[in-house]
JSON list of C-alpha atoms in Angstrom, two decimals:
[
{"chain": "U", "resi": 47, "resn": "LEU", "atom": "CA", "xyz": [13.74, -15.98, -14.79]},
{"chain": "U", "resi": 48, "resn": "GLY", "atom": "CA", "xyz": [15.58, -17.41, -12.88]},
{"chain": "U", "resi": 49, "resn": "LEU", "atom": "CA", "xyz": [15.88, -14.54, -10.14]},
{"chain": "U", "resi": 50, "resn": "GLY", "atom": "CA", "xyz": [15.88, -17.21, -7.67]},
{"chain": "U", "resi": 51, "resn": "SER", "atom": "CA", "xyz": [18.87, -19.78, -8.56]},
{"chain": "U", "resi": 52, "resn": "ASP", "atom": "CA", "xyz": [21.67, -18.05, -6.55]},
{"chain": "U", "resi": 53, "resn": "GLY", "atom": "CA", "xyz": [19.70, -19.72, -3.15]},
{"chain": "U", "resi": 54, "resn": "ASP", "atom": "CA", "xyz": [20.23, -16.51, -1.79]},
{"chain": "U", "resi": 55, "resn": "PHE", "atom": "CA", "xyz": [17.28, -16.75, 1.33]},
{"chain": "U", "resi": 56, "resn": "GLY", "atom": "CA", "xyz": [18.29, -12.64, 2.49]},
{"chain": "U", "resi": 57, "resn": "GLU", "atom": "CA", "xyz": [18.03, -11.25, -1.30]},
{"chain": "U", "resi": 58, "resn": "PHE", "atom": "CA", "xyz": [14.80, -13.41, -2.18]},
{"chain": "U", "resi": 59, "resn": "TYR", "atom": "CA", "xyz": [13.36, -12.33, 1.13]},
{"chain": "U", "resi": 60, "resn": "ARG", "atom": "CA", "xyz": [14.39, -8.97, 0.21]},
{"chain": "U", "resi": 61, "resn": "ARG", "atom": "CA", "xyz": [12.52, -9.40, -2.94]},
{"chain": "U", "resi": 62, "resn": "ARG", "atom": "CA", "xyz": [9.57, -10.80, -1.67]},
{"chain": "U", "resi": 63, "resn": "GLU", "atom": "CA", "xyz": [9.10, -7.99, 0.76]},
{"chain": "U", "resi": 64, "resn": "ALA", "atom": "CA", "xyz": [9.39, -5.81, -2.27]},
{"chain": "U", "resi": 65, "resn": "GLU", "atom": "CA", "xyz": [7.28, -7.69, -4.38]},
{"chain": "U", "resi": 66, "resn": "ILE", "atom": "CA", "xyz": [4.12, -7.11, -1.40]},
{"chain": "U", "resi": 67, "resn": "LYS", "atom": "CA", "xyz": [5.05, -3.77, -0.22]},
{"chain": "U", "resi": 68, "resn": "ASN", "atom": "CA", "xyz": [4.49, -2.67, -3.89]},
{"chain": "U", "resi": 69, "resn": "GLY", "atom": "CA", "xyz": [1.47, -4.60, -4.58]},
{"chain": "U", "resi": 70, "resn": "ARG", "atom": "CA", "xyz": [-0.16, -2.95, -1.23]},
{"chain": "U", "resi": 71, "resn": "VAL", "atom": "CA", "xyz": [0.88, 0.16, -2.50]},
{"chain": "U", "resi": 72, "resn": "ALA", "atom": "CA", "xyz": [-0.62, -0.62, -6.23]},
{"chain": "U", "resi": 73, "resn": "MET", "atom": "CA", "xyz": [-4.32, -2.10, -4.34]},
{"chain": "U", "resi": 74, "resn": "TYR", "atom": "CA", "xyz": [-4.11, 1.38, -2.58]},
{"chain": "U", "resi": 75, "resn": "ALA", "atom": "CA", "xyz": [-3.41, 3.45, -5.94]},
{"chain": "U", "resi": 76, "resn": "THR", "atom": "CA", "xyz": [-6.29, 1.62, -7.53]},
{"chain": "U", "resi": 77, "resn": "ILE", "atom": "CA", "xyz": [-9.24, 2.42, -5.00]},
{"chain": "U", "resi": 78, "resn": "GLY", "atom": "CA", "xyz": [-7.71, 5.77, -5.26]},
{"chain": "U", "resi": 79, "resn": "TYR", "atom": "CA", "xyz": [-8.88, 5.59, -9.18]},
{"chain": "U", "resi": 80, "resn": "ILE", "atom": "CA", "xyz": [-11.86, 3.96, -8.84]},
{"chain": "U", "resi": 81, "resn": "VAL", "atom": "CA", "xyz": [-13.45, 5.91, -5.66]},
{"chain": "U", "resi": 82, "resn": "PRO", "atom": "CA", "xyz": [-12.64, 9.52, -6.92]},
{"chain": "U", "resi": 83, "resn": "GLU", "atom": "CA", "xyz": [-14.80, 8.46, -9.69]},
{"chain": "U", "resi": 84, "resn": "PHE", "atom": "CA", "xyz": [-18.09, 8.30, -6.94]},
{"chain": "U", "resi": 85, "resn": "TYR", "atom": "CA", "xyz": [-17.41, 10.48, -3.88]},
{"chain": "U", "resi": 86, "resn": "ARG", "atom": "CA", "xyz": [-15.04, 13.45, -2.78]},
{"chain": "U", "resi": 87, "resn": "TRP", "atom": "CA", "xyz": [-14.32, 14.19, 0.55]},
{"chain": "U", "resi": 88, "resn": "PRO", "atom": "CA", "xyz": [-16.27, 17.07, 1.83]},
{"chain": "U", "resi": 89, "resn": "GLY", "atom": "CA", "xyz": [-14.12, 20.83, 2.82]},
{"chain": "U", "resi": 90, "resn": "TYR", "atom": "CA", "xyz": [-10.38, 22.60, 1.22]},
{"chain": "U", "resi": 91, "resn": "ILE", "atom": "CA", "xyz": [-7.66, 20.52, 0.68]},
{"chain": "U", "resi": 92, "resn": "SER", "atom": "CA", "xyz": [-6.06, 24.09, 0.35]},
{"chain": "U", "resi": 93, "resn": "PRO", "atom": "CA", "xyz": [-7.50, 26.68, 2.48]},
{"chain": "U", "resi": 94, "resn": "SER", "atom": "CA", "xyz": [-5.17, 29.34, 1.50]},
{"chain": "U", "resi": 95, "resn": "GLU", "atom": "CA", "xyz": [-5.10, 28.31, -2.20]},
{"chain": "U", "resi": 96, "resn": "ASP", "atom": "CA", "xyz": [-9.06, 27.66, -2.56]},
{"chain": "U", "resi": 97, "resn": "ILE", "atom": "CA", "xyz": [-8.70, 24.49, -3.65]},
{"chain": "U", "resi": 98, "resn": "THR", "atom": "CA", "xyz": [-10.99, 21.93, -2.79]},
{"chain": "U", "resi": 99, "resn": "PHE", "atom": "CA", "xyz": [-11.56, 18.02, -3.22]},
{"chain": "U", "resi": 100, "resn": "VAL", "atom": "CA", "xyz": [-13.94, 18.41, -5.49]},
{"chain": "U", "resi": 101, "resn": "ASP", "atom": "CA", "xyz": [-11.82, 20.78, -7.83]},
{"chain": "U", "resi": 102, "resn": "VAL", "atom": "CA", "xyz": [-8.52, 17.73, -7.87]},
{"chain": "U", "resi": 103, "resn": "PRO", "atom": "CA", "xyz": [-9.05, 15.64, -10.87]},
{"chain": "U", "resi": 104, "resn": "ASN", "atom": "CA", "xyz": [-8.52, 11.86, -11.04]},
{"chain": "U", "resi": 105, "resn": "GLY", "atom": "CA", "xyz": [-5.21, 9.95, -11.93]},
{"chain": "U", "resi": 106, "resn": "LEU", "atom": "CA", "xyz": [-2.11, 11.63, -12.81]},
{"chain": "U", "resi": 107, "resn": "LYS", "atom": "CA", "xyz": [-3.86, 15.29, -13.35]},
{"chain": "U", "resi": 108, "resn": "ALA", "atom": "CA", "xyz": [-3.81, 15.70, -9.81]},
{"chain": "U", "resi": 109, "resn": "LEU", "atom": "CA", "xyz": [0.09, 16.26, -9.88]},
{"chain": "U", "resi": 110, "resn": "GLY", "atom": "CA", "xyz": [-0.31, 19.46, -11.08]},
{"chain": "U", "resi": 111, "resn": "LYS", "atom": "CA", "xyz": [-3.10, 20.41, -9.20]},
{"chain": "U", "resi": 112, "resn": "VAL", "atom": "CA", "xyz": [-2.22, 19.67, -5.39]},
{"chain": "U", "resi": 113, "resn": "PRO", "atom": "CA", "xyz": [0.17, 22.33, -4.05]},
{"chain": "U", "resi": 114, "resn": "PRO", "atom": "CA", "xyz": [3.64, 21.25, -3.24]},
{"chain": "U", "resi": 115, "resn": "GLU", "atom": "CA", "xyz": [3.26, 21.49, 0.68]},
{"chain": "U", "resi": 116, "resn": "GLY", "atom": "CA", "xyz": [0.46, 18.75, 0.44]},
{"chain": "U", "resi": 117, "resn": "TRP", "atom": "CA", "xyz": [2.72, 16.35, -1.88]},
{"chain": "U", "resi": 118, "resn": "LEU", "atom": "CA", "xyz": [5.16, 16.90, 0.61]},
{"chain": "U", "resi": 119, "resn": "GLN", "atom": "CA", "xyz": [2.92, 16.28, 3.16]},
{"chain": "U", "resi": 120, "resn": "ILE", "atom": "CA", "xyz": [2.06, 12.93, 1.76]},
{"chain": "U", "resi": 121, "resn": "ILE", "atom": "CA", "xyz": [5.48, 12.27, 1.44]},
{"chain": "U", "resi": 122, "resn": "ALA", "atom": "CA", "xyz": [5.96, 12.79, 4.92]},
{"chain": "U", "resi": 123, "resn": "TRP", "atom": "CA", "xyz": [3.33, 10.05, 6.39]},
{"chain": "U", "resi": 124, "resn": "CYS", "atom": "CA", "xyz": [4.41, 7.41, 4.23]},
{"chain": "U", "resi": 125, "resn": "GLY", "atom": "CA", "xyz": [8.09, 7.95, 5.19]},
{"chain": "U", "resi": 126, "resn": "MET", "atom": "CA", "xyz": [7.37, 8.10, 9.16]},
{"chain": "U", "resi": 127, "resn": "TYR", "atom": "CA", "xyz": [4.69, 4.55, 8.23]},
{"chain": "U", "resi": 128, "resn": "GLU", "atom": "CA", "xyz": [7.78, 2.83, 6.64]},
{"chain": "U", "resi": 129, "resn": "THR", "atom": "CA", "xyz": [10.55, 3.78, 9.30]},
{"chain": "U", "resi": 130, "resn": "ILE", "atom": "CA", "xyz": [8.92, 4.14, 12.40]},
{"chain": "U", "resi": 131, "resn": "ILE", "atom": "CA", "xyz": [5.64, 1.80, 12.15]},
{"chain": "U", "resi": 132, "resn": "ASN", "atom": "CA", "xyz": [5.95, -0.61, 9.49]},
{"chain": "U", "resi": 133, "resn": "GLN", "atom": "CA", "xyz": [8.69, -2.25, 11.07]},
{"chain": "U", "resi": 134, "resn": "PRO", "atom": "CA", "xyz": [9.78, -6.41, 10.05]},
{"chain": "U", "resi": 135, "resn": "GLN", "atom": "CA", "xyz": [8.25, -8.88, 13.28]},
{"chain": "U", "resi": 136, "resn": "HIS", "atom": "CA", "xyz": [9.18, -11.72, 12.31]},
{"chain": "U", "resi": 137, "resn": "PRO", "atom": "CA", "xyz": [12.85, -13.38, 9.62]},
{"chain": "U", "resi": 138, "resn": "SER", "atom": "CA", "xyz": [10.92, -15.59, 7.58]},
{"chain": "U", "resi": 139, "resn": "GLU", "atom": "CA", "xyz": [7.72, -13.87, 6.85]},
{"chain": "U", "resi": 140, "resn": "PRO", "atom": "CA", "xyz": [8.23, -10.96, 4.25]},
{"chain": "U", "resi": 141, "resn": "GLY", "atom": "CA", "xyz": [5.96, -8.10, 4.53]},
{"chain": "U", "resi": 142, "resn": "ASN", "atom": "CA", "xyz": [4.87, -9.53, 8.18]},
{"chain": "U", "resi": 143, "resn": "TYR", "atom": "CA", "xyz": [4.44, -7.02, 10.57]},
{"chain": "U", "resi": 144, "resn": "TYR", "atom": "CA", "xyz": [1.32, -8.62, 12.60]},
{"chain": "U", "resi": 145, "resn": "LYS", "atom": "CA", "xyz": [-0.89, -5.98, 12.83]},
{"chain": "U", "resi": 146, "resn": "GLY", "atom": "CA", "xyz": [-3.97, -8.18, 11.58]},
{"chain": "U", "resi": 147, "resn": "ARG", "atom": "CA", "xyz": [-6.14, -8.11, 8.97]},
{"chain": "U", "resi": 148, "resn": "LEU", "atom": "CA", "xyz": [-5.93, -5.77, 6.40]},
{"chain": "U", "resi": 149, "resn": "GLY", "atom": "CA", "xyz": [-2.65, -4.21, 8.42]},
{"chain": "U", "resi": 150, "resn": "ILE", "atom": "CA", "xyz": [-5.09, -1.75, 11.28]},
{"chain": "U", "resi": 151, "resn": "ILE", "atom": "CA", "xyz": [-7.12, -4.62, 13.48]},
{"chain": "U", "resi": 152, "resn": "PRO", "atom": "CA", "xyz": [-4.78, -6.25, 15.72]},
{"chain": "U", "resi": 153, "resn": "GLY", "atom": "CA", "xyz": [-5.13, -9.34, 16.87]},
{"chain": "U", "resi": 154, "resn": "THR", "atom": "CA", "xyz": [-6.65, -10.56, 13.93]},
{"chain": "U", "resi": 155, "resn": "ILE", "atom": "CA", "xyz": [-4.12, -12.95, 12.93]},
{"chain": "U", "resi": 156, "resn": "ILE", "atom": "CA", "xyz": [-5.04, -16.29, 10.60]},
{"chain": "U", "resi": 157, "resn": "VAL", "atom": "CA", "xyz": [-4.02, -19.25, 12.98]},
{"chain": "U", "resi": 158, "resn": "ASP", "atom": "CA", "xyz": [-4.95, -21.74, 10.14]},
{"chain": "U", "resi": 159, "resn": "PRO", "atom": "CA", "xyz": [-2.16, -22.80, 8.20]},
{"chain": "U", "resi": 160, "resn": "ASP", "atom": "CA", "xyz": [-4.15, -23.49, 5.38]},
{"chain": "U", "resi": 161, "resn": "LYS", "atom": "CA", "xyz": [-6.38, -20.49, 5.10]},
{"chain": "U", "resi": 162, "resn": "ARG", "atom": "CA", "xyz": [-2.96, -18.02, 6.50]},
{"chain": "U", "resi": 163, "resn": "LYS", "atom": "CA", "xyz": [-1.93, -19.79, 2.97]},
{"chain": "U", "resi": 164, "resn": "ARG", "atom": "CA", "xyz": [-4.41, -19.82, 0.96]},
{"chain": "U", "resi": 165, "resn": "SER", "atom": "CA", "xyz": [-4.87, -15.59, 2.09]},
{"chain": "U", "resi": 166, "resn": "LEU", "atom": "CA", "xyz": [-1.42, -14.70, 1.86]},
{"chain": "U", "resi": 167, "resn": "ASN", "atom": "CA", "xyz": [-1.42, -16.19, -1.96]},
{"chain": "U", "resi": 168, "resn": "ALA", "atom": "CA", "xyz": [-4.21, -14.49, -2.72]},
{"chain": "U", "resi": 169, "resn": "GLU", "atom": "CA", "xyz": [-2.75, -11.29, -1.52]},
{"chain": "U", "resi": 170, "resn": "LEU", "atom": "CA", "xyz": [0.40, -11.77, -3.70]},
{"chain": "U", "resi": 171, "resn": "ALA", "atom": "CA", "xyz": [-2.06, -12.43, -6.88]},
{"chain": "U", "resi": 172, "resn": "ASN", "atom": "CA", "xyz": [-3.62, -9.60, -6.02]},
{"chain": "U", "resi": 173, "resn": "GLY", "atom": "CA", "xyz": [-1.31, -7.21, -5.62]},
{"chain": "U", "resi": 174, "resn": "ARG", "atom": "CA", "xyz": [0.29, -8.07, -9.08]},
{"chain": "U", "resi": 175, "resn": "LEU", "atom": "CA", "xyz": [-2.83, -7.51, -10.82]},
{"chain": "U", "resi": 176, "resn": "ALA", "atom": "CA", "xyz": [-3.31, -4.39, -9.28]},
{"chain": "U", "resi": 177, "resn": "MET", "atom": "CA", "xyz": [1.03, -3.20, -10.08]},
{"chain": "U", "resi": 178, "resn": "MET", "atom": "CA", "xyz": [-0.57, -3.81, -13.69]},
{"chain": "U", "resi": 179, "resn": "ALA", "atom": "CA", "xyz": [-4.24, -2.68, -13.24]},
{"chain": "U", "resi": 180, "resn": "ILE", "atom": "CA", "xyz": [-2.30, 0.55, -12.25]},
{"chain": "U", "resi": 181, "resn": "ILE", "atom": "CA", "xyz": [0.48, 1.04, -15.21]},
{"chain": "U", "resi": 182, "resn": "GLY", "atom": "CA", "xyz": [-2.00, 1.08, -17.40]}
]
């Protein structure tokens, strides 16, 4: 495709970071399609409208069932996480926020360079697969 043929490192960095972030979101979205087939949270998603988690269908049908306030909370949480918590820590490693394994276990950075490279390539490949899976 020639997307990196101009040699602009800043543009490559931006594209790679976007690919990693979109891949991570797609992996969570794919899990979000699978898990509700087997498990639902107990309780209410909206007590004021008497809607339980069991009442919310899977996939795109959930868009019409979850109240707008719920979607606003989700968007606000994602925006806060993106702007406050996920700040790039190293200019040569796009998408690395030094949060450890799975982004939640601090102090568990992979030290072995070969294992680290293999794990990062696996994350890219799994993210690409999840992006294809979630679009159908």
